[in-house]
Amino acid sequence: MAVQPPQPPNGMRDHLPEDYRERLALADRIRGIYAKYGYAPIETPALEKVEVLRGSDPENEKLMFEVLKRGEKLEEAKGAGEGLSDLALRFDLTLPLARFYAANRAKLPPIFRCQHIGPVWRADRPQKGRFREFMQCDVDVVGSASPALEAEVILATAEVFRTLLGEGFRVHLNDRRLLTAFLNQAGIPDEKHPTALIALDKLDKIQEEGVRKELAERGIPEAQSAALLAALQAPGDLAKLHPEAAAAMASIQKLTEGQAKVVFDPHLVRGQGYYTGPIFEVRMAEFSGAMAGGGRYDGLIGRFLGTPVPAVGFSIGFERLLLVLKEKNVPLAAGGSPQVFVPLTEAALQERAFALGAALRAKGLNVVVQPEPGKLVAQLKTADEVLGIPFAALLEADGKVVIKHLKTRTSGQPLSVEDAAEDLGKRFSA
RNA sequence: GUGGUUGUAGCUCAGUUGGUUAGAGCGCGAGAUUGUGGAUCUCGAGGUCGCGGGUUCGAAUCCCGUCAGCCACCCCA
């Protein structure tokens, strides 16, 4: 090792072929399921103007990778003591979607359903299931406040999990308005709401006693936290607390009944500050955090457009889903790998090897042709063990082709090029 | 952002209380043998022990820093 090759940045990864084929296969499966619900694919840039991403939540701004202004603008900003960055990498897909909708509204249908899959970046410290560059898979519906759409995005998301992992997951459901009502009822002042919510969210992890302790540490008086926890323990009549939220949740549960396990969880909070109504998360025993998260954000698009437009979305954590799929050894059909290897033992046969490769490709096969002559043994070994190619097409001296199955090391009868191509083509056409 | 832990050949790992030229298996290369099909045998290449400082007569080993991986916290997908 003469030099130390540079590694990817902290928390970001290279994806080798085997790994990447799985990622493509998983993304395809998800796209296909989203498409069943009529969600049209869109893409938005990795970078957004900082002001688009800013202002939703101060917590997010710490996680934002910002991009320096360029050239004279940078020097001016330094001189004037202004902000040095004007762009930033997106840290989720919801803010870019809101911006996208506001910018393209005229060309979009009154109720716009879309799927949005791509990488996002957060300057977090990496750990299990957490990266600084990772994929999210969002479905969003813009243009209607109907809780039927919460039900719809939940069903689409649940179908992804059910298809790939079976029934071992639950959708937790709550409503931001309800949480606020609970906090108000317990006498907790508005300015303490955010800090109190963070503590509430941890019930799973630290139990009720832990939450009580943490609320105290966050400056919530004992009487208030006791009232809050008691209310969450026995929520009583939600309709009295917040009629709209209660009605929305009832509707969501009715429309998803029998198709997804949706459970009311009064402790569910969700981090993003832009949620305004129902919020939801996919959880499963195999992972301690959320596998997917979403909710209604009726105020976000209005920030860019001036007039409010209701919207709801659900985002799958692609990396976490992939992590669980791998832990459970769920196979992902990974297409696109080479199917036939054409060895080359003598330089004089190169043209014929190329022609054989072309004939096989014409049948739709993925073919690797050996570029320079070498020992047949070594070529077949590499093809089988390193490249994982199932078949070899061996050129015989008389111009015939022998098909060999590399794993079993069994050869067929010599065939003409056409017959061999036909034969191999059939083996992969199923 | 905080804390813990790991880093030795392309890969998986050994390396004693600090002590000469740092090892193995697999892989790689050459040769022999084999029926030009993966075997077997012989030989060989490949490491500034993540990087940078420090302690010491002497550091892969001890200390500090740094980078990267993993784990937890914070927060989140």
XYZ file of C-alpha atoms (C1' of nucleotides) in Angstrom:
507
model
C 0.000 0.000 0.000
C 1.914 2.965 -1.310
C -0.649 5.580 -0.352
C -3.725 5.722 1.797
C -6.703 5.945 -0.558
C -9.223 8.569 0.583
C -12.358 7.169 2.196
C -15.828 8.651 1.708
C -16.735 11.391 4.171
C -17.887 10.462 7.656
C -21.296 8.791 7.558
C -21.412 8.536 3.760
C -20.843 5.320 1.836
C -19.735 3.844 -1.442
C -22.130 1.233 -2.731
C -20.466 -1.751 -4.391
C -22.259 -3.562 -7.225
C -23.845 -6.323 -5.138
C -25.018 -3.859 -2.562
C -26.169 -1.313 -5.103
C -28.214 -3.837 -7.082
C -30.152 -4.559 -3.901
C -30.739 -0.880 -3.343
C -32.035 -0.466 -6.882
C -34.245 -3.519 -6.494
C -35.715 -2.222 -3.232
C -36.322 1.234 -4.684
C -38.086 -0.413 -7.639
C -40.350 -2.420 -5.354
C -41.283 0.702 -3.423
C -41.910 2.712 -6.601
C -44.150 -0.041 -7.918
C -46.261 -0.114 -4.772
C -46.583 3.671 -4.624
C -47.629 3.627 -8.278
C -50.561 1.340 -7.398
C -52.017 4.269 -5.454
C -51.540 6.698 -8.319
C -48.508 8.519 -6.942
C -46.624 10.190 -9.780
C -42.835 10.221 -9.581
C -41.046 13.556 -9.252
C -37.514 14.649 -8.509
C -36.171 17.836 -7.000
C -32.591 19.131 -6.658
C -30.267 18.033 -3.888
C -29.640 21.695 -3.082
C -32.219 24.263 -2.067
C -31.845 27.906 -1.165
C -31.124 28.134 2.531
C -34.206 30.237 3.193
C -36.393 27.420 1.848
C -34.985 24.982 4.383
C -34.611 27.374 7.276
C -37.265 28.385 9.725
C -39.093 25.131 10.174
C -37.231 24.015 13.241
C -34.034 25.355 14.825
C -32.975 21.760 15.546
C -32.775 21.055 11.829
C -30.477 23.964 11.140
C -27.697 22.386 13.168
C -27.985 19.331 10.937
C -27.892 21.243 7.673
C -24.896 21.023 5.317
C -24.662 24.530 3.923
C -22.934 25.513 0.709
C -20.650 28.536 0.593
C -21.435 31.425 -1.689
C -19.071 31.619 -4.630
C -16.584 34.149 -5.957
C -17.177 37.836 -5.323
C -20.413 37.160 -3.460
C -18.439 35.192 -0.893
C -15.890 37.980 -0.427
C -18.681 40.551 -0.114
C -20.468 38.450 2.472
C -17.281 38.020 4.477
C -16.672 41.775 4.381
C -20.228 42.652 5.311
C -20.447 40.012 8.022
C -23.430 38.424 6.290
C -24.271 34.754 6.016
C -21.604 32.928 4.030
C -23.923 30.355 2.528
C -26.837 30.744 0.147
C -27.593 27.076 -0.611
C -27.880 23.929 1.483
C -28.305 20.191 0.993
C -31.874 19.145 1.746
C -32.297 17.303 5.065
C -35.692 15.887 4.151
C -37.940 15.696 1.094
C -40.964 17.495 2.532
C -39.657 21.052 2.433
C -38.388 20.621 -1.145
C -41.767 19.162 -2.123
C -43.603 22.133 -0.617
C -41.321 24.447 -2.579
C -41.815 22.335 -5.723
C -45.589 22.489 -5.385
C -45.602 26.237 -4.824
C -43.393 26.772 -7.878
C -45.330 24.443 -10.221
C -48.868 24.644 -8.925
C -50.339 25.825 -12.217
C -49.236 22.633 -13.980
C -50.415 20.259 -11.282
C -53.827 18.639 -10.722
C -56.124 19.958 -7.969
C -55.251 16.988 -5.821
C -51.614 16.184 -6.488
C -50.327 12.779 -5.481
C -46.599 12.234 -5.848
C -43.786 9.939 -4.857
C -40.420 11.450 -4.185
C -37.425 9.176 -3.650
C -33.897 10.415 -3.189
C -30.948 11.102 -0.947
C -31.031 13.609 1.886
C -28.183 14.817 4.104
C -27.919 15.491 7.817
C -24.779 16.454 9.730
C -25.693 14.007 12.469
C -23.275 11.624 14.101
C -23.649 8.208 12.418
C -24.729 5.063 14.264
C -26.853 2.004 13.637
C -29.385 2.796 10.910
C -28.257 6.402 10.803
C -26.109 8.005 8.135
C -25.186 11.487 7.010
C -26.308 10.678 3.491
C -29.356 8.461 3.240
C -32.384 7.743 1.097
C -35.947 8.655 1.915
C -39.011 7.449 0.067
C -41.887 9.896 0.365
C -45.478 9.837 -0.730
C -47.351 13.121 -0.493
C -50.806 14.378 -1.349
C -51.279 18.100 -1.811
C -54.541 19.962 -2.190
C -57.003 18.313 0.160
C -57.589 18.373 3.899
C -59.561 15.141 3.896
C -58.394 12.554 6.432
C -59.037 10.015 3.663
C -55.625 11.043 2.397
C -53.956 10.318 5.715
C -55.548 6.890 5.390
C -54.281 6.614 1.836
C -50.641 7.455 2.527
C -50.741 5.130 5.528
C -52.098 2.292 3.392
C -49.514 2.855 0.654
C -46.704 2.897 3.184
C -48.099 -0.090 5.077
C -48.296 -2.045 1.835
C -44.559 -1.566 1.333
C -43.834 -2.963 4.788
C -46.370 -5.768 4.488
C -45.124 -6.832 1.067
C -41.508 -6.984 2.160
C -41.693 -7.965 5.815
C -45.112 -9.396 6.561
C -47.247 -8.172 9.444
C -44.610 -7.438 12.076
C -45.082 -3.664 12.171
C -47.523 -1.114 13.535
C -48.504 2.356 12.506
C -48.639 4.687 15.494
C -51.119 7.512 15.142
C -51.572 10.757 17.008
C -52.506 14.358 16.289
C -50.508 17.486 16.964
C -53.658 19.398 17.935
C -54.471 16.724 20.468
C -51.016 16.904 21.996
C -51.350 20.658 22.343
C -54.736 20.212 23.971
C -53.271 17.701 26.436
C -50.464 20.085 27.328
C -52.842 23.010 27.762
C -55.189 20.938 29.865
C -52.294 20.070 32.180
C -51.534 23.784 32.539
C -48.216 23.684 30.726
C -47.515 27.104 29.143
C -47.010 27.365 25.367
C -43.312 28.138 25.559
C -42.693 24.871 27.425
C -44.549 22.764 24.856
C -41.568 21.854 22.665
C -39.381 20.714 25.542
C -42.238 18.802 27.165
C -42.992 17.035 23.874
C -39.419 15.784 23.597
C -39.754 14.115 26.993
C -43.155 12.645 26.155
C -41.825 11.013 23.026
C -39.480 8.836 25.059
C -42.087 6.724 26.821
C -41.017 3.610 24.899
C -37.415 4.055 25.854
C -37.463 5.269 29.455
C -40.932 4.266 30.721
C -43.363 6.516 32.510
C -41.056 7.073 35.496
C -38.297 8.227 33.173
C -40.626 10.607 31.409
C -41.789 12.023 34.751
C -38.177 12.588 35.754
C -37.249 14.147 32.450
C -40.249 16.482 32.517
C -39.050 17.686 35.930
C -35.529 18.215 34.535
C -37.058 20.241 31.739
C -38.676 22.568 34.245
C -42.229 21.227 34.270
C -43.707 21.422 37.785
C -44.667 18.110 39.377
C -48.384 18.959 39.435
C -48.445 19.684 35.706
C -46.474 16.602 34.678
C -48.634 14.386 36.879
C -51.770 15.813 35.299
C -50.335 15.333 31.835
C -49.232 11.746 32.366
C -52.531 10.843 33.975
C -54.432 12.317 31.048
C -52.298 10.420 28.536
C -52.728 7.234 30.537
C -56.521 7.546 30.372
C -57.256 9.896 27.475
C -61.015 9.715 28.021
C -63.251 11.388 25.480
C -60.994 12.816 22.797
C -63.926 14.528 21.128
C -64.262 16.790 24.127
C -60.583 17.630 24.097
C -60.359 18.422 20.392
C -63.341 17.528 18.193
C -61.636 17.955 14.803
C -58.589 15.933 15.760
C -60.726 13.209 17.269
C -62.902 13.071 14.132
C -59.858 12.929 11.854
C -58.310 10.084 13.820
C -61.578 8.177 13.907
C -61.884 8.544 10.163
C -58.301 7.419 9.558
C -58.783 4.368 11.724
C -62.048 3.462 10.033
C -60.602 3.750 6.521
C -57.539 1.675 7.323
C -59.346 -0.922 9.410
C -58.496 -4.480 8.498
C -55.769 -3.344 6.096
C -53.124 -1.978 8.449
C -52.549 -2.133 12.180
C -53.031 1.511 13.130
C -52.899 2.235 16.851
C -53.594 5.457 18.723
C -50.463 6.466 20.623
C -50.905 9.654 22.659
C -47.153 9.738 23.308
C -46.242 9.970 19.618
C -44.717 13.376 18.904
C -42.623 13.501 15.677
C -39.742 15.865 15.397
C -40.581 18.118 12.496
C -42.144 21.361 13.652
C -44.171 21.810 10.467
C -46.815 19.190 11.277
C -50.246 20.635 11.970
C -52.625 17.704 12.370
C -52.461 13.921 12.371
C -48.950 12.463 12.703
C -47.842 8.893 12.282
C -44.880 6.554 12.421
C -44.092 2.969 11.447
C -42.407 1.032 14.217
C -41.222 -2.511 14.515
C -39.512 -4.615 17.138
C -36.356 -4.998 15.013
C -35.422 -1.332 15.178
C -35.560 1.044 18.126
C -36.392 4.215 16.184
C -38.971 4.997 13.547
C -38.927 3.073 10.260
C -41.110 5.687 8.597
C -42.604 8.988 9.667
C -45.200 11.391 8.387
C -48.109 13.665 9.020
C -50.211 16.563 7.857
C -48.485 19.875 7.177
C -51.183 22.306 6.150
C -49.114 25.413 6.811
C -45.953 24.654 4.897
C -46.892 25.345 1.292
C -48.580 28.573 2.309
C -45.217 29.824 3.465
C -43.991 29.691 -0.130
C -47.253 30.508 -1.891
C -49.005 33.057 0.277
C -52.266 31.127 0.308
C -52.520 28.029 2.468
C -52.654 24.634 0.730
C -53.299 21.486 2.757
C -50.878 18.577 2.388
C -50.033 15.259 3.974
C -47.076 12.911 3.518
C -45.384 9.767 4.739
C -41.667 9.027 4.429
C -40.005 5.629 4.572
C -36.477 5.393 5.951
C -34.954 3.437 3.089
C -31.731 2.576 4.957
C -33.604 1.303 7.978
C -35.923 -0.795 5.872
C -32.920 -2.245 4.052
C -31.187 -2.902 7.378
C -34.130 -4.918 8.700
C -34.555 -6.761 5.387
C -30.921 -7.827 5.568
C -31.115 -8.827 9.210
C -34.093 -11.006 8.380
C -32.423 -12.359 5.231
C -35.264 -11.252 3.014
C -34.036 -11.757 -0.562
C -34.309 -8.806 -2.918
C -34.468 -9.906 -6.529
C -31.511 -8.035 -7.901
C -31.684 -7.920 -11.683
C -29.150 -6.699 -14.182
C -26.222 -8.919 -13.265
C -24.254 -10.699 -16.033
C -25.761 -13.990 -17.191
C -23.289 -15.399 -19.689
C -19.509 -15.336 -19.799
C -17.584 -15.702 -23.079
C -13.985 -16.765 -22.387
C -11.060 -16.125 -24.719
C -8.167 -18.590 -24.913
C -6.402 -17.377 -28.051
C -6.008 -13.895 -29.462
C -7.032 -15.198 -32.902
C -10.532 -15.960 -31.575
C -11.255 -12.458 -30.345
C -13.462 -11.436 -33.259
C -15.526 -14.585 -32.957
C -15.834 -14.113 -29.208
C -17.125 -10.606 -29.842
C -19.560 -11.883 -32.438
C -20.797 -14.544 -30.017
C -21.277 -11.869 -27.360
C -23.308 -9.791 -29.804
C -25.482 -12.765 -30.752
C -26.226 -13.462 -27.084
C -26.997 -9.817 -26.328
C -29.393 -9.794 -29.254
C -31.402 -12.353 -27.276
C -31.593 -9.920 -24.376
C -28.863 -11.574 -22.320
C -26.332 -9.742 -20.157
C -22.961 -10.860 -21.456
C -19.354 -10.414 -20.356
C -16.674 -11.120 -22.973
C -13.099 -11.804 -21.906
C -10.957 -9.012 -23.431
C -7.566 -10.704 -23.615
C -6.547 -14.362 -23.885
C -5.527 -16.287 -20.809
C -5.882 -19.607 -19.066
C -9.382 -20.934 -19.385
C -9.330 -22.279 -15.838
C -8.606 -18.910 -14.339
C -11.218 -17.171 -16.487
C -13.969 -19.596 -15.555
C -13.063 -19.416 -11.922
C -13.229 -15.636 -11.892
C -16.486 -15.653 -13.862
C -18.089 -18.070 -11.415
C -16.675 -17.032 -8.060
C -15.941 -13.334 -8.435
C -18.470 -12.161 -11.004
C -21.151 -14.705 -10.076
C -22.031 -15.437 -13.702
C -24.115 -18.640 -14.025
C -23.244 -19.707 -17.602
C -20.247 -19.714 -19.908
C -20.436 -19.996 -23.691
C -17.251 -21.734 -24.858
C -16.089 -21.319 -28.425
C -14.929 -24.620 -29.894
C -12.312 -24.927 -32.642
C -14.956 -25.916 -35.185
C -17.004 -22.788 -34.530
C -19.576 -24.546 -32.358
C -20.482 -23.299 -28.922
C -20.657 -25.354 -25.729
C -22.849 -24.029 -22.962
C -21.463 -24.703 -19.539
C -23.216 -24.226 -16.226
C -20.451 -22.952 -13.996
C -21.826 -23.836 -10.564
C -22.424 -27.480 -11.443
C -19.554 -27.605 -13.978
C -21.730 -29.428 -16.445
C -21.458 -28.889 -20.196
C -23.981 -29.389 -22.950
C -23.577 -30.605 -26.503
C -21.827 -28.400 -29.087
C -24.382 -26.104 -30.751
C -24.333 -23.536 -33.511
C -24.048 -19.912 -32.372
C -27.732 -19.368 -33.187
C -28.889 -22.448 -31.299
C -26.708 -21.611 -28.314
C -28.084 -18.065 -28.176
C -31.613 -19.439 -28.477
C -31.012 -21.989 -25.711
C -29.484 -19.465 -23.286
C -32.123 -16.889 -24.096
C -34.842 -19.358 -23.084
C -33.178 -20.137 -19.787
C -33.558 -16.515 -18.711
C -36.869 -15.682 -20.336
C -38.962 -17.102 -17.498
C -22.734 18.128 19.759
C -21.442 14.273 24.299
C -19.529 9.480 25.918
C -17.611 4.421 25.092
C -15.047 1.103 21.852
C -12.155 -0.683 17.611
C -8.188 0.272 13.648
C -1.946 -5.020 11.965
C -0.980 -7.754 4.140
C -6.255 -7.195 -0.995
C -9.783 -10.093 2.838
C -10.427 -12.640 7.881
C -7.470 -12.346 11.958
C -2.848 -13.843 15.542
C 1.008 -11.011 17.872
C 2.773 -12.839 25.740
C 4.453 -8.185 31.332
C 7.123 -2.861 25.764
C 12.597 -6.448 23.553
C 16.256 -8.527 17.234
C 14.619 -9.063 10.384
C 5.781 -8.442 12.458
C 3.014 -13.885 11.492
C -1.044 -17.439 9.666
C -5.146 -18.767 6.478
C -7.560 -17.259 2.127
C -6.608 -14.450 -2.217
C -2.675 -12.853 -5.787
C 1.982 -14.034 -9.043
C 5.593 -17.722 -11.069
C 6.832 -22.773 -11.789
C 5.870 -28.166 -11.551
C 2.196 -31.755 -12.162
C -2.654 -32.606 -14.152
C -6.294 -34.644 -20.320
C -5.862 -26.196 -21.692
C -11.792 -26.694 -16.089
C -11.255 -24.845 -10.813
C -7.272 -30.071 -7.663
C -2.265 -30.935 -5.684
C 2.852 -29.434 -4.672
C 6.999 -25.799 -4.568
C 8.594 -20.926 -4.568
C 7.420 -15.733 -4.400
C 5.455 -10.714 -4.098
C 2.759 -7.725 -0.807
C 2.806 -4.157 5.755
C 6.375 3.327 7.453
C 1.090 -1.969 12.423
C -5.006 4.264 10.284
C -2.293 9.099 10.568
C 0.627 12.779 13.687
C 3.066 13.807 18.102
C 5.034 12.151 22.974
C 7.242 8.675 26.922
C 11.402 5.041 26.582
C 17.942 2.527 25.453
C 13.830 0.294 22.631
C 6.636 1.151 20.852
C 2.053 -2.738 16.813
C 2.023 -2.788 22.402
C 1.998 2.881 27.044
C 0.135 8.410 26.776
C -2.043 12.676 23.922
C -4.169 14.419 19.477
C -6.484 13.376 14.827
C -9.128 10.534 11.013
C -12.377 6.382 10.070
C -15.711 2.224 11.661
C -19.076 0.394 15.366
C -22.289 1.297 19.853
C -25.049 4.454 23.046
C -26.850 9.537 24.284
C -28.956 13.887 21.890
C -32.075 13.935 17.905
C -34.196 11.476 14.034
C -35.666 8.139 8.701
